[in-house]
Amino acid sequence: MKRCIVFPVQSQRHVLFYGLIRIHVLVHASREPIFGLAMMKELAHHGYRIGPGTLYPLLHGMERSGLLKSIPGREGARARRLYRITPAGLKALKKAREKVDELHHELHQAHPRRISGL
Ligand SMILES: [Zn+2]
């Protein structure tokens, strides 16, 4: 796994990366129930320094839009809200995989298609 520079995500400049962060959340929620702190550590592993003030609203928003479903749970003695992916979330993840593959292809193309004719 390539490590990248960890940067704070809350600045406006980095709004660009919110979509990628949401996709990371869907990937992990499709494999196991997740909770905020574990997801924050995982995102840091991917190079995103995202605080609770940014991540929790993002998780709540994803639940409101039907991609995740949360239930109260525990991690050892700690109460944790656990998030699981929904069928709509799985569908969105499948589509995101296609779109990321397409973007990846274009990012690495030596001669991407010209679009302006200039
Ligand atoms: Zn990950």
Short mmCIF file of N, CA and C and ligand atoms in Angstrom, two decimals:
data_model
loop_
_atom_site.label_atom_id
_atom_site.label_comp_id
_atom_site.label_asym_id
_atom_site.label_seq_id
_atom_site.Cartn_x
_atom_site.Cartn_y
_atom_site.Cartn_z
N MET A 1 0.86 -1.20 0.00
CA MET A 1 0.00 0.00 0.00
C MET A 1 0.88 1.24 0.00
N LYS A 2 0.69 2.11 -0.98
CA LYS A 2 1.47 3.34 -1.06
C LYS A 2 0.96 4.32 -0.02
N ARG A 3 1.87 4.91 0.77
CA ARG A 3 1.46 5.90 1.77
C ARG A 3 1.49 7.27 1.12
N CYS A 4 0.51 8.07 1.43
CA CYS A 4 0.54 9.43 0.90
C CYS A 4 0.62 10.40 2.08
N ILE A 5 0.80 11.66 1.76
CA ILE A 5 0.92 12.67 2.81
C ILE A 5 -0.43 12.86 3.48
N VAL A 6 -0.45 12.83 4.81
CA VAL A 6 -1.70 13.03 5.55
C VAL A 6 -1.98 14.53 5.58
N PHE A 7 -3.20 14.91 5.19
CA PHE A 7 -3.54 16.33 5.23
C PHE A 7 -4.92 16.51 5.82
N PRO A 8 -5.18 17.68 6.40
CA PRO A 8 -6.50 17.90 6.98
C PRO A 8 -7.55 18.03 5.88
N VAL A 9 -8.66 17.30 6.04
CA VAL A 9 -9.67 17.27 4.99
C VAL A 9 -10.67 18.41 5.13
N GLN A 10 -10.70 19.04 6.34
CA GLN A 10 -11.79 20.01 6.57
C GLN A 10 -11.64 21.30 5.78
N SER A 11 -10.44 21.58 5.24
CA SER A 11 -10.31 22.85 4.51
C SER A 11 -11.07 22.76 3.18
N GLN A 12 -11.60 23.88 2.73
CA GLN A 12 -12.42 23.96 1.52
C GLN A 12 -11.73 23.35 0.30
N ARG A 13 -10.42 23.57 0.24
CA ARG A 13 -9.64 23.06 -0.88
C ARG A 13 -9.79 21.55 -1.04
N HIS A 14 -10.04 20.88 0.09
CA HIS A 14 -10.02 19.42 0.06
C HIS A 14 -11.41 18.81 -0.05
N VAL A 15 -12.40 19.67 -0.29
CA VAL A 15 -13.75 19.18 -0.53
C VAL A 15 -13.73 18.21 -1.72
N LEU A 16 -12.78 18.43 -2.61
CA LEU A 16 -12.56 17.56 -3.76
C LEU A 16 -12.49 16.09 -3.36
N PHE A 17 -11.98 15.81 -2.16
CA PHE A 17 -11.73 14.42 -1.76
C PHE A 17 -12.89 13.77 -1.00
N TYR A 18 -13.94 14.54 -0.71
CA TYR A 18 -15.05 13.96 0.06
C TYR A 18 -15.66 12.74 -0.62
N GLY A 19 -15.78 12.81 -1.94
CA GLY A 19 -16.36 11.68 -2.68
C GLY A 19 -15.52 10.43 -2.51
N LEU A 20 -14.19 10.61 -2.54
CA LEU A 20 -13.29 9.47 -2.38
C LEU A 20 -13.42 8.89 -0.97
N ILE A 21 -13.54 9.79 0.01
CA ILE A 21 -13.69 9.35 1.40
C ILE A 21 -14.99 8.56 1.57
N ARG A 22 -16.06 9.03 0.96
CA ARG A 22 -17.34 8.31 1.03
C ARG A 22 -17.21 6.92 0.42
N ILE A 23 -16.46 6.83 -0.67
CA ILE A 23 -16.26 5.52 -1.29
C ILE A 23 -15.46 4.60 -0.37
N HIS A 24 -14.43 5.15 0.30
CA HIS A 24 -13.69 4.33 1.29
C HIS A 24 -14.64 3.83 2.38
N VAL A 25 -15.53 4.70 2.85
CA VAL A 25 -16.49 4.31 3.89
C VAL A 25 -17.36 3.15 3.39
N LEU A 26 -17.87 3.27 2.16
CA LEU A 26 -18.72 2.21 1.61
C LEU A 26 -17.95 0.89 1.49
N VAL A 27 -16.69 0.97 1.04
CA VAL A 27 -15.88 -0.24 0.90
C VAL A 27 -15.79 -0.96 2.24
N HIS A 28 -15.45 -0.22 3.30
CA HIS A 28 -15.26 -0.87 4.60
C HIS A 28 -16.58 -1.32 5.20
N ALA A 29 -17.63 -0.52 5.01
CA ALA A 29 -18.94 -0.92 5.55
C ALA A 29 -19.52 -2.11 4.80
N SER A 30 -19.00 -2.38 3.60
CA SER A 30 -19.47 -3.56 2.86
C SER A 30 -18.80 -4.83 3.37
N ARG A 31 -17.71 -4.67 4.13
CA ARG A 31 -16.94 -5.84 4.60
C ARG A 31 -17.20 -6.19 6.05
N GLU A 32 -17.55 -5.16 6.86
CA GLU A 32 -17.76 -5.38 8.30
C GLU A 32 -18.50 -4.17 8.85
N PRO A 33 -19.16 -4.30 10.01
CA PRO A 33 -19.75 -3.10 10.62
C PRO A 33 -18.63 -2.14 11.00
N ILE A 34 -18.82 -0.85 10.77
CA ILE A 34 -17.78 0.13 11.09
C ILE A 34 -18.30 1.12 12.13
N PHE A 35 -17.37 1.78 12.82
CA PHE A 35 -17.76 2.88 13.70
C PHE A 35 -16.78 4.01 13.48
N GLY A 36 -17.16 5.22 13.95
CA GLY A 36 -16.43 6.44 13.60
C GLY A 36 -14.93 6.40 13.85
N LEU A 37 -14.54 6.02 15.06
CA LEU A 37 -13.11 6.08 15.41
C LEU A 37 -12.28 5.13 14.53
N ALA A 38 -12.79 3.92 14.32
CA ALA A 38 -12.07 2.95 13.48
C ALA A 38 -11.95 3.48 12.06
N MET A 39 -13.02 4.11 11.58
CA MET A 39 -13.00 4.65 10.21
C MET A 39 -12.03 5.81 10.11
N MET A 40 -11.94 6.63 11.18
CA MET A 40 -10.99 7.75 11.18
C MET A 40 -9.55 7.22 11.07
N LYS A 41 -9.25 6.16 11.82
CA LYS A 41 -7.90 5.57 11.77
C LYS A 41 -7.62 4.99 10.39
N GLU A 42 -8.62 4.33 9.83
CA GLU A 42 -8.44 3.73 8.50
C GLU A 42 -8.21 4.83 7.45
N LEU A 43 -8.96 5.93 7.55
CA LEU A 43 -8.79 7.02 6.59
C LEU A 43 -7.40 7.65 6.74
N ALA A 44 -6.90 7.73 7.99
CA ALA A 44 -5.55 8.26 8.21
C ALA A 44 -4.54 7.35 7.52
N HIS A 45 -4.81 6.04 7.57
CA HIS A 45 -3.94 5.07 6.89
C HIS A 45 -3.89 5.37 5.38
N HIS A 46 -5.01 5.82 4.84
CA HIS A 46 -5.07 6.16 3.41
C HIS A 46 -4.57 7.58 3.15
N GLY A 47 -4.16 8.32 4.21
CA GLY A 47 -3.60 9.65 4.01
C GLY A 47 -4.59 10.79 4.23
N TYR A 48 -5.80 10.49 4.74
CA TYR A 48 -6.79 11.53 5.01
C TYR A 48 -6.88 11.78 6.51
N ARG A 49 -6.51 12.98 6.95
CA ARG A 49 -6.68 13.33 8.37
C ARG A 49 -8.04 13.98 8.51
N ILE A 50 -9.00 13.22 8.98
CA ILE A 50 -10.38 13.70 9.06
C ILE A 50 -10.83 13.58 10.51
N GLY A 51 -11.30 14.68 11.08
CA GLY A 51 -11.68 14.71 12.48
C GLY A 51 -13.13 14.29 12.67
N PRO A 52 -13.54 14.08 13.95
CA PRO A 52 -14.92 13.67 14.22
C PRO A 52 -15.94 14.71 13.74
N GLY A 53 -15.56 16.00 13.79
CA GLY A 53 -16.48 17.06 13.36
C GLY A 53 -16.77 17.02 11.87
N THR A 54 -15.94 16.33 11.13
CA THR A 54 -16.16 16.15 9.69
C THR A 54 -16.73 14.77 9.39
N LEU A 55 -16.17 13.75 10.07
CA LEU A 55 -16.59 12.38 9.74
C LEU A 55 -18.01 12.07 10.18
N TYR A 56 -18.38 12.48 11.41
CA TYR A 56 -19.72 12.10 11.89
C TYR A 56 -20.83 12.72 11.04
N PRO A 57 -20.75 14.00 10.68
CA PRO A 57 -21.77 14.53 9.77
C PRO A 57 -21.80 13.80 8.42
N LEU A 58 -20.62 13.37 7.96
CA LEU A 58 -20.54 12.64 6.70
C LEU A 58 -21.27 11.29 6.82
N LEU A 59 -21.03 10.58 7.95
CA LEU A 59 -21.70 9.29 8.18
C LEU A 59 -23.21 9.49 8.29
N HIS A 60 -23.61 10.54 9.06
CA HIS A 60 -25.05 10.81 9.22
C HIS A 60 -25.69 11.12 7.86
N GLY A 61 -24.99 11.88 7.06
CA GLY A 61 -25.50 12.23 5.72
C GLY A 61 -25.65 11.00 4.85
N MET A 62 -24.67 10.08 4.95
CA MET A 62 -24.74 8.86 4.16
C MET A 62 -25.90 7.98 4.65
N GLU A 63 -26.18 8.04 5.95
CA GLU A 63 -27.33 7.28 6.46
C GLU A 63 -28.64 7.92 5.98
N ARG A 64 -28.69 9.26 6.06
CA ARG A 64 -29.89 9.95 5.59
C ARG A 64 -30.18 9.66 4.12
N SER A 65 -29.11 9.53 3.33
CA SER A 65 -29.35 9.26 1.91
C SER A 65 -29.49 7.77 1.62
N GLY A 66 -29.53 6.94 2.66
CA GLY A 66 -29.89 5.53 2.49
C GLY A 66 -28.75 4.60 2.13
N LEU A 67 -27.51 5.10 2.19
CA LEU A 67 -26.36 4.25 1.82
C LEU A 67 -25.89 3.40 2.99
N LEU A 68 -26.10 3.90 4.22
CA LEU A 68 -25.69 3.20 5.44
C LEU A 68 -26.89 3.11 6.36
N LYS A 69 -26.82 2.14 7.30
CA LYS A 69 -27.85 2.04 8.34
C LYS A 69 -27.09 1.84 9.65
N SER A 70 -27.44 2.62 10.67
CA SER A 70 -26.70 2.49 11.93
C SER A 70 -27.57 1.88 13.02
N ILE A 71 -26.89 1.19 13.95
CA ILE A 71 -27.55 0.65 15.14
C ILE A 71 -26.61 0.91 16.33
N PRO A 72 -27.16 1.06 17.53
CA PRO A 72 -26.27 1.17 18.70
C PRO A 72 -25.57 -0.16 18.90
N GLY A 73 -24.27 -0.10 19.21
CA GLY A 73 -23.51 -1.34 19.41
C GLY A 73 -22.43 -1.13 20.44
N ARG A 74 -21.52 -2.08 20.55
CA ARG A 74 -20.43 -1.99 21.52
C ARG A 74 -19.13 -2.43 20.88
N GLU A 75 -18.05 -1.85 21.39
CA GLU A 75 -16.71 -2.33 21.07
C GLU A 75 -16.08 -2.52 22.44
N GLY A 76 -15.99 -3.75 22.90
CA GLY A 76 -15.58 -4.00 24.28
C GLY A 76 -16.57 -3.35 25.22
N ALA A 77 -16.07 -2.48 26.11
CA ALA A 77 -16.95 -1.82 27.08
C ALA A 77 -17.54 -0.53 26.53
N ARG A 78 -17.03 -0.08 25.37
CA ARG A 78 -17.44 1.22 24.82
C ARG A 78 -18.70 1.10 23.97
N ALA A 79 -19.62 2.03 24.19
CA ALA A 79 -20.79 2.11 23.32
C ALA A 79 -20.34 2.74 22.00
N ARG A 80 -20.71 2.14 20.92
CA ARG A 80 -20.35 2.64 19.59
C ARG A 80 -21.55 2.52 18.67
N ARG A 81 -21.76 3.56 17.86
CA ARG A 81 -22.80 3.45 16.83
C ARG A 81 -22.19 2.70 15.66
N LEU A 82 -22.79 1.59 15.30
CA LEU A 82 -22.25 0.75 14.22
C LEU A 82 -23.00 1.01 12.92
N TYR A 83 -22.23 1.17 11.86
CA TYR A 83 -22.81 1.43 10.54
C TYR A 83 -22.60 0.23 9.63
N ARG A 84 -23.67 -0.15 8.95
CA ARG A 84 -23.58 -1.21 7.94
C ARG A 84 -24.05 -0.65 6.61
N ILE A 85 -23.56 -1.25 5.54
CA ILE A 85 -23.99 -0.82 4.21
C ILE A 85 -25.41 -1.36 3.96
N THR A 86 -26.20 -0.62 3.20
CA THR A 86 -27.56 -1.05 2.83
C THR A 86 -27.52 -1.61 1.40
N PRO A 87 -28.60 -2.23 0.94
CA PRO A 87 -28.65 -2.67 -0.46
C PRO A 87 -28.41 -1.49 -1.43
N ALA A 88 -28.97 -0.31 -1.11
CA ALA A 88 -28.73 0.87 -1.97
C ALA A 88 -27.25 1.26 -1.93
N GLY A 89 -26.61 1.10 -0.76
CA GLY A 89 -25.19 1.39 -0.63
C GLY A 89 -24.34 0.45 -1.46
N LEU A 90 -24.74 -0.84 -1.47
CA LEU A 90 -24.01 -1.84 -2.27
C LEU A 90 -24.11 -1.52 -3.76
N LYS A 91 -25.31 -1.07 -4.16
CA LYS A 91 -25.52 -0.70 -5.56
C LYS A 91 -24.65 0.50 -5.93
N ALA A 92 -24.62 1.49 -5.02
CA ALA A 92 -23.81 2.70 -5.25
C ALA A 92 -22.33 2.34 -5.30
N LEU A 93 -21.91 1.40 -4.44
CA LEU A 93 -20.50 0.98 -4.42
C LEU A 93 -20.11 0.31 -5.73
N LYS A 94 -21.01 -0.50 -6.26
CA LYS A 94 -20.75 -1.19 -7.54
C LYS A 94 -20.55 -0.15 -8.65
N LYS A 95 -21.42 0.86 -8.65
CA LYS A 95 -21.33 1.92 -9.66
C LYS A 95 -20.04 2.73 -9.45
N ALA A 96 -19.73 3.03 -8.17
CA ALA A 96 -18.52 3.80 -7.86
C ALA A 96 -17.27 3.07 -8.33
N ARG A 97 -17.29 1.73 -8.21
CA ARG A 97 -16.13 0.93 -8.65
C ARG A 97 -15.91 1.14 -10.15
N GLU A 98 -17.00 1.13 -10.92
CA GLU A 98 -16.88 1.35 -12.37
C GLU A 98 -16.35 2.76 -12.66
N LYS A 99 -16.88 3.75 -11.92
CA LYS A 99 -16.48 5.14 -12.19
C LYS A 99 -15.03 5.38 -11.78
N VAL A 100 -14.61 4.78 -10.66
CA VAL A 100 -13.22 4.95 -10.22
C VAL A 100 -12.27 4.27 -11.20
N ASP A 101 -12.66 3.09 -11.70
CA ASP A 101 -11.82 2.41 -12.71
C ASP A 101 -11.66 3.29 -13.94
N GLU A 102 -12.76 3.90 -14.35
CA GLU A 102 -12.74 4.77 -15.53
C GLU A 102 -11.84 5.98 -15.29
N LEU A 103 -11.99 6.60 -14.10
CA LEU A 103 -11.18 7.77 -13.76
C LEU A 103 -9.70 7.38 -13.68
N HIS A 104 -9.44 6.24 -13.05
CA HIS A 104 -8.06 5.75 -12.92
C HIS A 104 -7.44 5.60 -14.30
N HIS A 105 -8.19 5.02 -15.21
CA HIS A 105 -7.71 4.83 -16.57
C HIS A 105 -7.35 6.19 -17.20
N GLU A 106 -8.25 7.17 -17.05
CA GLU A 106 -8.02 8.48 -17.67
C GLU A 106 -6.84 9.22 -17.00
N LEU A 107 -6.73 9.08 -15.67
CA LEU A 107 -5.63 9.74 -14.95
C LEU A 107 -4.26 9.25 -15.45
N HIS A 108 -4.22 7.99 -15.85
CA HIS A 108 -2.92 7.40 -16.21
C HIS A 108 -2.69 7.29 -17.71
N GLN A 109 -3.65 7.79 -18.48
CA GLN A 109 -3.50 7.75 -19.93
C GLN A 109 -2.42 8.73 -20.37
N ALA A 110 -1.51 8.29 -21.22
CA ALA A 110 -0.46 9.18 -21.72
C ALA A 110 -1.07 10.25 -22.62
N HIS A 111 -2.08 9.89 -23.39
CA HIS A 111 -2.67 10.84 -24.33
C HIS A 111 -4.18 10.83 -24.18
N PRO A 112 -4.70 11.53 -23.13
CA PRO A 112 -6.15 11.54 -22.95
C PRO A 112 -6.86 12.23 -24.13
N ARG A 113 -8.09 11.86 -24.36
CA ARG A 113 -8.90 12.44 -25.44
C ARG A 113 -8.94 13.96 -25.31
N ARG A 114 -8.69 14.67 -26.42
CA ARG A 114 -8.80 16.14 -26.43
C ARG A 114 -10.28 16.48 -26.51
N ILE A 115 -10.69 17.54 -25.78
CA ILE A 115 -12.12 17.82 -25.75
C ILE A 115 -12.50 19.20 -26.30
N SER A 116 -11.53 20.13 -26.41
CA SER A 116 -11.93 21.49 -26.81
C SER A 116 -11.63 21.79 -28.27
N GLY A 117 -10.80 20.96 -28.88
CA GLY A 117 -10.45 21.21 -30.27
C GLY A 117 -9.54 22.41 -30.47
N LEU A 118 -8.98 22.97 -29.38
CA LEU A 118 -8.10 24.14 -29.49
C LEU A 118 -6.65 23.73 -29.70
ZN ZN B 1 -9.32 1.34 3.59
#
